[in-house]
Tab-separated table of N, CA and C in Angstrom:
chain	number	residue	atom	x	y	z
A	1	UNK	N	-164.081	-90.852	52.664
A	1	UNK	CA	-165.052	-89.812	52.407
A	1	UNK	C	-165.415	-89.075	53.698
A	2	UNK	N	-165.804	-90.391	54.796
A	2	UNK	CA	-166.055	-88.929	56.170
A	2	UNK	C	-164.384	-88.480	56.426
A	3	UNK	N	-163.841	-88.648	56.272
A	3	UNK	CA	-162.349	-87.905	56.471
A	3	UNK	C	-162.327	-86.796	55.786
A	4	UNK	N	-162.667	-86.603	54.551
A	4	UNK	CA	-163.129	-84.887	53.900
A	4	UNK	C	-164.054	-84.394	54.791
A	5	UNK	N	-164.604	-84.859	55.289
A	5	UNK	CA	-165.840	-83.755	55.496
A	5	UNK	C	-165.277	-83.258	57.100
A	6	UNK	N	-164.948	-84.361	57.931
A	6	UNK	CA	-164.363	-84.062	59.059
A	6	UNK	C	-163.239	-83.070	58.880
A	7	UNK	N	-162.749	-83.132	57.904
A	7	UNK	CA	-161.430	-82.069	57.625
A	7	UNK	C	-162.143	-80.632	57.055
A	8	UNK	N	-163.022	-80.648	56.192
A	8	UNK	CA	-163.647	-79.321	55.730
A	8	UNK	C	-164.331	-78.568	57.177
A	9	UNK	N	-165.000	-79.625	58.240
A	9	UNK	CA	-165.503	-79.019	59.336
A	9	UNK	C	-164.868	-77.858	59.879
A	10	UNK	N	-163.295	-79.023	60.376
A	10	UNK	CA	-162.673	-78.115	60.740
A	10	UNK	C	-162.071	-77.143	60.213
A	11	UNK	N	-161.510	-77.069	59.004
A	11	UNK	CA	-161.332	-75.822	58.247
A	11	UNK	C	-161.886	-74.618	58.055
A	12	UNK	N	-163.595	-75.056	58.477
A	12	UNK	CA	-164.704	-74.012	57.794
A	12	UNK	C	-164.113	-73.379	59.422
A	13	UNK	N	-164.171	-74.311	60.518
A	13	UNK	CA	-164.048	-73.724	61.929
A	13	UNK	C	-163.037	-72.697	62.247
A	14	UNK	N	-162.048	-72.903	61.936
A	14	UNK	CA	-160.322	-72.817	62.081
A	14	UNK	C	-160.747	-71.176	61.050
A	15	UNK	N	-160.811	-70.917	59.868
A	15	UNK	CA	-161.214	-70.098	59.220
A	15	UNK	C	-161.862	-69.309	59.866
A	16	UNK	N	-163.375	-69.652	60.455
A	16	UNK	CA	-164.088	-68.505	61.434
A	16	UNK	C	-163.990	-67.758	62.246
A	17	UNK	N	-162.821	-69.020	62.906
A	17	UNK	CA	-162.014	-67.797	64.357
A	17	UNK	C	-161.226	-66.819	63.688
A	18	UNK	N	-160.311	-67.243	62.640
A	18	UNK	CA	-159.254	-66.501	62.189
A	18	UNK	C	-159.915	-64.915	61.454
A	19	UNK	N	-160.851	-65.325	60.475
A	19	UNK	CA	-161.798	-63.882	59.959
A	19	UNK	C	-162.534	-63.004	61.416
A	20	UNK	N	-162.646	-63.351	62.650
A	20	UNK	CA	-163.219	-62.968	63.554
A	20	UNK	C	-162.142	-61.938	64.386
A	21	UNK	N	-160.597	-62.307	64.296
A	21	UNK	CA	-159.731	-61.739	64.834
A	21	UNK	C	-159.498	-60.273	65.009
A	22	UNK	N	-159.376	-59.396	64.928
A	22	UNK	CA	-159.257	-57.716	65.377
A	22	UNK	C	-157.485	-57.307	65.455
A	23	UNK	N	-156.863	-57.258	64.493
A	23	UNK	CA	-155.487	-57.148	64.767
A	23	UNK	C	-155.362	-55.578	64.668
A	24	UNK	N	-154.466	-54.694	65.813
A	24	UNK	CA	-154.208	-53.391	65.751
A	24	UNK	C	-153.236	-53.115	65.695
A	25	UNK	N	-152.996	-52.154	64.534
A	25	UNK	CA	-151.552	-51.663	64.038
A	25	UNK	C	-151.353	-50.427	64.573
A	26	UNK	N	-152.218	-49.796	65.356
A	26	UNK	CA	-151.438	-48.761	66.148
A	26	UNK	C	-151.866	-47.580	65.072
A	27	UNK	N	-152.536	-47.313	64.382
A	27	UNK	CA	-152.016	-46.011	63.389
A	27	UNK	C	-150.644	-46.074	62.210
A	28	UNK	N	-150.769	-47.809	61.927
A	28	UNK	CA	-149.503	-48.148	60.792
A	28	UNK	C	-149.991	-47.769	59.746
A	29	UNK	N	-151.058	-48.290	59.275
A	29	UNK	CA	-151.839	-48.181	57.867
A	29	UNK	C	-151.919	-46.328	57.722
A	30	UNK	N	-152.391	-46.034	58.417
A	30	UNK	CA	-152.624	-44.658	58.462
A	30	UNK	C	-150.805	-43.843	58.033
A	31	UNK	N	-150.297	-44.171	58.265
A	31	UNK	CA	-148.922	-43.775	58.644
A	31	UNK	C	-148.152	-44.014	57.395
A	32	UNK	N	-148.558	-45.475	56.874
A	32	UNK	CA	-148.183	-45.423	55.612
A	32	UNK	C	-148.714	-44.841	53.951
A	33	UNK	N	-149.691	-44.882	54.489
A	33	UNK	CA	-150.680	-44.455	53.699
A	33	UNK	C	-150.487	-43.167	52.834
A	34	UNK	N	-150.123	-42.346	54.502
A	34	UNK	CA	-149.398	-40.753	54.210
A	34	UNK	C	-148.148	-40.482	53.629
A	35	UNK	N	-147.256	-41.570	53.953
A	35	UNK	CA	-145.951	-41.938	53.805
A	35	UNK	C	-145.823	-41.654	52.028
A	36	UNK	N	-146.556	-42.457	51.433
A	36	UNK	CA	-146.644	-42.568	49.960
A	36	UNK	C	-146.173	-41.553	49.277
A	37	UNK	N	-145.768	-40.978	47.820
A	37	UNK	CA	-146.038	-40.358	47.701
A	37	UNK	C	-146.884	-39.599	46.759
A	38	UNK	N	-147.176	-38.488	47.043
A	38	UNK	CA	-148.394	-38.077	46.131
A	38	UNK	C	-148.667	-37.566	44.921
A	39	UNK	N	-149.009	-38.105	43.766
A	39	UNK	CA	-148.982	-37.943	42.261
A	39	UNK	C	-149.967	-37.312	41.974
A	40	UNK	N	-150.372	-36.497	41.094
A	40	UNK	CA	-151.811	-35.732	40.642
A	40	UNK	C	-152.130	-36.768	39.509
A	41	UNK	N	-153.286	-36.630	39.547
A	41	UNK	CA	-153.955	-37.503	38.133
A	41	UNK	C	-153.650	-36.976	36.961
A	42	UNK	N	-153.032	-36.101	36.810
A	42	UNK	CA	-152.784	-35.185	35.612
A	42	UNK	C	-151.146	-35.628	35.167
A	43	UNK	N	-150.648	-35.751	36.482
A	43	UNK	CA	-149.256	-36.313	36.009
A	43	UNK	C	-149.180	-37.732	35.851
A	44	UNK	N	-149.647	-38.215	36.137
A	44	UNK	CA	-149.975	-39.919	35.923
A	44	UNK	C	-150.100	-39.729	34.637
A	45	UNK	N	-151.554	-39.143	34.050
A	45	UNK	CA	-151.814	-39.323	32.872
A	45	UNK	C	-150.833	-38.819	31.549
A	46	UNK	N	-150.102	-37.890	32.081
A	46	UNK	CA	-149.304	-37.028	31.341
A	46	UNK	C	-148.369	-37.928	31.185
A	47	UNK	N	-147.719	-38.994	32.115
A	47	UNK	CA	-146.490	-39.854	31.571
A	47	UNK	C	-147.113	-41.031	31.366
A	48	UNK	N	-148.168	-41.235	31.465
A	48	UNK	CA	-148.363	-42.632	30.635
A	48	UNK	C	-149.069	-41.969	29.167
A	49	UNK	N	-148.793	-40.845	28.650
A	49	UNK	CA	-149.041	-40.740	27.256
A	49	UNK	C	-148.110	-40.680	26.958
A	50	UNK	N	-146.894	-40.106	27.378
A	50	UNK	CA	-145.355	-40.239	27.279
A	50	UNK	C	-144.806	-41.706	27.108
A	51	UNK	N	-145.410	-42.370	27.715
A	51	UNK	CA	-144.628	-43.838	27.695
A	51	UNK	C	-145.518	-44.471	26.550
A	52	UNK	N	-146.515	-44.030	26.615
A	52	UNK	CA	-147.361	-44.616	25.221
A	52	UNK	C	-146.770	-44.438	23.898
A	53	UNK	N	-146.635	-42.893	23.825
A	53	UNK	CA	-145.804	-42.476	22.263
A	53	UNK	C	-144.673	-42.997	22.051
A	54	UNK	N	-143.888	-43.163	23.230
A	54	UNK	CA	-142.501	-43.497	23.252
A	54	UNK	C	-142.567	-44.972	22.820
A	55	UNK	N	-143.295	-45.875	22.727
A	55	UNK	CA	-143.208	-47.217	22.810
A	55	UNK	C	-144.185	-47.378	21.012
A	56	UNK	N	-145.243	-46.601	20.530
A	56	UNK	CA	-145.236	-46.536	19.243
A	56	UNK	C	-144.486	-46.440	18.497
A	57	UNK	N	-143.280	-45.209	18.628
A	57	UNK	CA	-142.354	-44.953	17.771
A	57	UNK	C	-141.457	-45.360	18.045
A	58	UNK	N	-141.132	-46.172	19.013
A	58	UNK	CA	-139.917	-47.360	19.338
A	58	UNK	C	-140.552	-48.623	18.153
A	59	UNK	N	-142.085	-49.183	18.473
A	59	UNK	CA	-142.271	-50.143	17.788
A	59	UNK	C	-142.542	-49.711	16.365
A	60	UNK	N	-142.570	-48.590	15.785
A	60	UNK	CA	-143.178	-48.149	14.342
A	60	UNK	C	-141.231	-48.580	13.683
A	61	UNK	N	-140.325	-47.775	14.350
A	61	UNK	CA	-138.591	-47.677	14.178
A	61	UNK	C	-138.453	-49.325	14.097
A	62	UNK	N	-138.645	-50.030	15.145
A	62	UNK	CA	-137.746	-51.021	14.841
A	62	UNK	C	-138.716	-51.875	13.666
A	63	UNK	N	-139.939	-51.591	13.528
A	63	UNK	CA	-140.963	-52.475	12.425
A	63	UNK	C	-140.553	-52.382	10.916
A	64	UNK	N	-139.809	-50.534	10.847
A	64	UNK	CA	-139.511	-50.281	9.401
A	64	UNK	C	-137.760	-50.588	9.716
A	65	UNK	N	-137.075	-51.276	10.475
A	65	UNK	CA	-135.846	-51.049	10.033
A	65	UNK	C	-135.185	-52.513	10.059
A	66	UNK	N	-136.579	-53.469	10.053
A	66	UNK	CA	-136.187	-54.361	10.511
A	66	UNK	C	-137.164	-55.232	9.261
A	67	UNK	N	-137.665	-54.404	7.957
A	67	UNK	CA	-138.499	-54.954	6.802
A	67	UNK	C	-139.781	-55.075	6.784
A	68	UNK	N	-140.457	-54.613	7.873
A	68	UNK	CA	-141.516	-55.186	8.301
A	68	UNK	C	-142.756	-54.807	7.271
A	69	UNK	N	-142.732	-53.906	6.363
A	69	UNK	CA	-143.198	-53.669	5.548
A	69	UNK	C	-143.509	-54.409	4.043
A	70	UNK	N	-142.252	-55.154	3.934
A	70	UNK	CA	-141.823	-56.244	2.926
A	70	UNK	C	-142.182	-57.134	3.113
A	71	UNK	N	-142.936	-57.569	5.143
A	71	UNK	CA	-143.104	-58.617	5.170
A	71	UNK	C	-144.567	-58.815	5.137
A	72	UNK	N	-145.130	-57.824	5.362
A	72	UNK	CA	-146.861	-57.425	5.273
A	72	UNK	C	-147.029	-57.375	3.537
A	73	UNK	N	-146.314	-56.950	2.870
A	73	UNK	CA	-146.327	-56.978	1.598
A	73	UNK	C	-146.379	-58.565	1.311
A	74	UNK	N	-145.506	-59.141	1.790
A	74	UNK	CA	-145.093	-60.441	0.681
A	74	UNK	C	-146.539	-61.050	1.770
A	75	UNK	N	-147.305	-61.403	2.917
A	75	UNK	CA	-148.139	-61.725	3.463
A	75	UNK	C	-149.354	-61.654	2.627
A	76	UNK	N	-149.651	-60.151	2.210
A	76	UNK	CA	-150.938	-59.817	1.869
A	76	UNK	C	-151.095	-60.421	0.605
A	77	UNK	N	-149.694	-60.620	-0.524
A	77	UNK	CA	-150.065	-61.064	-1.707
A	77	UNK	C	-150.128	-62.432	-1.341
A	78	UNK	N	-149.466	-63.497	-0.700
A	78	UNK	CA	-149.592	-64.514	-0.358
A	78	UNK	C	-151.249	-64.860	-0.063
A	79	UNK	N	-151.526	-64.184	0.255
A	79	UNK	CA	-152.948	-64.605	1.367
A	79	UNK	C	-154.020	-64.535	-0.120
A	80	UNK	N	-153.546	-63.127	-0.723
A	80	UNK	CA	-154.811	-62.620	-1.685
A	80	UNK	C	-154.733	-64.299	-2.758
A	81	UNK	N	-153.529	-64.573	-3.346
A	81	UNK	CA	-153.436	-65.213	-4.124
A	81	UNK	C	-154.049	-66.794	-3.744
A	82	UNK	N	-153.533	-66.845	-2.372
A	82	UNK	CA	-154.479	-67.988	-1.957
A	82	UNK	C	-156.083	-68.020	-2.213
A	83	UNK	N	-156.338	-66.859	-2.045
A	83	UNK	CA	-158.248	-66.906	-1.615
A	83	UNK	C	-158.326	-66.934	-2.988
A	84	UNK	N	-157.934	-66.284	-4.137
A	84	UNK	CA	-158.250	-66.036	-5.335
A	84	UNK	C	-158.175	-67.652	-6.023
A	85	UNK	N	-157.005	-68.376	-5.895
A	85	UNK	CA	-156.819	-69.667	-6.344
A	85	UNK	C	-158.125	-70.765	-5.990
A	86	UNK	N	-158.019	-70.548	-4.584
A	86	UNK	CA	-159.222	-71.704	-3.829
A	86	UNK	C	-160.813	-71.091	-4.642
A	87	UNK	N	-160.650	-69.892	-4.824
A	87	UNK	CA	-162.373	-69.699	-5.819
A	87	UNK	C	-162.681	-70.236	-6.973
A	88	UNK	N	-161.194	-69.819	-7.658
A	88	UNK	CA	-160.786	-70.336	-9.277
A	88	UNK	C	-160.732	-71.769	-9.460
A	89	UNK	N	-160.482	-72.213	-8.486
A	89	UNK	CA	-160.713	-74.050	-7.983
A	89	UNK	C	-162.150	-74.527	-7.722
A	90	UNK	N	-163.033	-73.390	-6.987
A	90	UNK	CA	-163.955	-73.568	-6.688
A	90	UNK	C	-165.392	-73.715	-7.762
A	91	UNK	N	-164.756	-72.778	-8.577
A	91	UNK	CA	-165.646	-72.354	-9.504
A	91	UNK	C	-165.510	-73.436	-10.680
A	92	UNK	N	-164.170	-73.675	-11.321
A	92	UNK	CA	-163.858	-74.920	-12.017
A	92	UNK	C	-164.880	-75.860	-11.468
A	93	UNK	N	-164.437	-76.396	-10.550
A	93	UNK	CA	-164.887	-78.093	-10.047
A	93	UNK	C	-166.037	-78.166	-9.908
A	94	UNK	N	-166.853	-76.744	-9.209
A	94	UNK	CA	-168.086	-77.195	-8.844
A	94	UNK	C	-169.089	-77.835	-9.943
A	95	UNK	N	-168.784	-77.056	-11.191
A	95	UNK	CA	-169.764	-77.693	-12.034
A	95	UNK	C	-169.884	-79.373	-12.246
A	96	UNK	N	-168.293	-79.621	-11.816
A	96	UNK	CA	-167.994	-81.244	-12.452
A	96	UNK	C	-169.060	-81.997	-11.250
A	97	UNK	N	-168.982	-81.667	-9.940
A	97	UNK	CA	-169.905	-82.051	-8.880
A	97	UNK	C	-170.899	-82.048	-9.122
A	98	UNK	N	-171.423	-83.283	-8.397
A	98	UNK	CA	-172.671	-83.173	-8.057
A	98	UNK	C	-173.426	-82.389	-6.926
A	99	UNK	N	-173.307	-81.286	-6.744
A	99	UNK	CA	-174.071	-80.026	-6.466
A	99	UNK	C	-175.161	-79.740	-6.547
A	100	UNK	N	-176.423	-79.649	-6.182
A	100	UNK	CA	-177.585	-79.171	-6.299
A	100	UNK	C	-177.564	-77.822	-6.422
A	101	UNK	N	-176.809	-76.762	-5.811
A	101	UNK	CA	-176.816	-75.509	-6.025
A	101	UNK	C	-175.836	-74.457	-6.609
A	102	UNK	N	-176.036	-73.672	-7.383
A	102	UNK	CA	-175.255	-73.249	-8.814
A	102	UNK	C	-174.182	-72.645	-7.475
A	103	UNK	N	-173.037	-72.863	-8.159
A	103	UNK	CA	-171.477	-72.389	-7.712
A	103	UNK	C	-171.677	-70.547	-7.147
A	104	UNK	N	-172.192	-69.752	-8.376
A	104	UNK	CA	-172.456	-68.502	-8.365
A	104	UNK	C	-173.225	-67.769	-6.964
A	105	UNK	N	-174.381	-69.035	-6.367
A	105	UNK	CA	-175.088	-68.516	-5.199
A	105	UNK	C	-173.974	-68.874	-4.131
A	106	UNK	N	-173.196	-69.485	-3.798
A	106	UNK	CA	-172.251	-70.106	-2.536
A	106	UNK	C	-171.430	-69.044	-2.701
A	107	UNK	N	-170.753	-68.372	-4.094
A	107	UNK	CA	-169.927	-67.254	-4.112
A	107	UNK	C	-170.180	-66.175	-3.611
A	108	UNK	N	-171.769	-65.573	-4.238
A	108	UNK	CA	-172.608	-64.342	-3.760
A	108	UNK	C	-172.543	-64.722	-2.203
A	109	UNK	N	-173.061	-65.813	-1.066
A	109	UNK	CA	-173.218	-65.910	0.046
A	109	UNK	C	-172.419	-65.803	0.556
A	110	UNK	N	-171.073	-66.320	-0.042
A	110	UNK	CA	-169.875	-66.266	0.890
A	110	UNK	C	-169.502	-64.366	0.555
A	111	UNK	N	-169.613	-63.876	-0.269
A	111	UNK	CA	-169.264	-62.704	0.017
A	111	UNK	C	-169.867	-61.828	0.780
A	112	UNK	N	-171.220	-62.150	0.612
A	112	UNK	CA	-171.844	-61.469	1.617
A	112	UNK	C	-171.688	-61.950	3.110
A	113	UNK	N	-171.154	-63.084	3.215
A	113	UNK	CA	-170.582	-63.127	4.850
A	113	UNK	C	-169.295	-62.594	5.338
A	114	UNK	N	-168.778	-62.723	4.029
A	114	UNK	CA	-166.603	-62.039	4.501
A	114	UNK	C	-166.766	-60.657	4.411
A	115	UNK	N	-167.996	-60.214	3.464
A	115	UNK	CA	-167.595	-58.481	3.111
A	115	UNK	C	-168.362	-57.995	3.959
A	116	UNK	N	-170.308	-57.932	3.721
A	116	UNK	CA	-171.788	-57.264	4.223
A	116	UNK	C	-171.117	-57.467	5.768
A	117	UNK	N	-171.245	-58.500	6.123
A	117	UNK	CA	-171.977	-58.956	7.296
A	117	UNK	C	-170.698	-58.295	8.774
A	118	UNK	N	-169.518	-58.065	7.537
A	118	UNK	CA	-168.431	-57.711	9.105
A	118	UNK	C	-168.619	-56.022	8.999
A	119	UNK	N	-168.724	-55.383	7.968
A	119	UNK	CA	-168.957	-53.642	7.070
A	119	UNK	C	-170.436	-53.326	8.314
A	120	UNK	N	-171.458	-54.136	7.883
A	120	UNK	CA	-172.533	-54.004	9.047
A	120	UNK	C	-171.976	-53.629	10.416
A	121	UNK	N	-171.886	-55.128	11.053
A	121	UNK	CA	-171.344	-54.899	12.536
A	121	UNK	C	-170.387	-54.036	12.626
A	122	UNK	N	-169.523	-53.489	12.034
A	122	UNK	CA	-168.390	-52.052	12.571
A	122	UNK	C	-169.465	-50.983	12.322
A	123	UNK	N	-170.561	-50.989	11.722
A	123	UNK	CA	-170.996	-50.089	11.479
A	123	UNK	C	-171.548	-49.818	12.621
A	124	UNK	N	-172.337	-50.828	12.796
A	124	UNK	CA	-173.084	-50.664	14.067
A	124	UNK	C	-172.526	-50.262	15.604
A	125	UNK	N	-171.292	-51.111	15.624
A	125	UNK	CA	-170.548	-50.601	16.912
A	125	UNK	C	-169.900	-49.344	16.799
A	126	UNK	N	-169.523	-48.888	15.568
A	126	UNK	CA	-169.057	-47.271	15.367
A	126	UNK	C	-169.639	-46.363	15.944
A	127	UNK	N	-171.837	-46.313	15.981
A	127	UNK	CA	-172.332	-45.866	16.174
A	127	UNK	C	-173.181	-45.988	18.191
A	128	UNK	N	-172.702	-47.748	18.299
A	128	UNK	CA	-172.918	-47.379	19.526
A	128	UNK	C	-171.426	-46.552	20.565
A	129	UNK	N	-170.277	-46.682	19.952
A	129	UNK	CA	-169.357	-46.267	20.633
A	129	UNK	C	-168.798	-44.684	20.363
């Protein structure tokens, strides 16, 4: 343990001189600096909207030629049919349970958390943004 600390001493030391140092490049930085060359903000922006579009309709091309549509299709019914089954399950069984609270209020709540409650918040950030 004093062997860390004797070692951090010197580190913190060794560090202090080194941040204290003054190294001169002569007018390098300066030199390169100029060297660069010089882009307007207008052309920057102008080809990175270029490389933007170009890379949508690269990814829109290879998304439709490659099914990707068929596959969001066969996804969305997959998914719907799931949520629809697990309710139709839900709604069955609950009565057989012992439940204190009617099936119908957990349905109403849960919709109002998957549908209200996300419709709200976009609403709200729509309006602060």
């Amino acid at each position: 343990m004093a062997m860390t600390d004797k070692d951090d001493i010197l580190l913190e030391g060794f560090f202090k001189q080194a941040a204290q140092q003054q190294i001169e490049d002569n007018g390098f930085t300066e030199r390169v600096m100029q060297s660069l060359p010089d882009r307007k903000v207008e052309e920057v922006r102008r080809l990175s909207r270029l490389w933007t579009w170009f890379c949508i309709i690269l990814g829109a091309g290879l998304f439709f030629a490659f099914g990707g549509m068929q596959i969001v299709k066969v996804a969305t019914t997959g998914l719907t049919h799931m949520i629809l089954t697990a309710l139709e399950v839900f709604v069955v069984t609950a009565p057989t349970a012992e439940i204190p609270v009617n099936p119908w209020v957990i349905l109403l709540l849960m919709a109002f958390v998957l549908v209200y409650l996300p419709y709200q918040t976009a609403r709200r950030l729509s309006s602060v943004l």
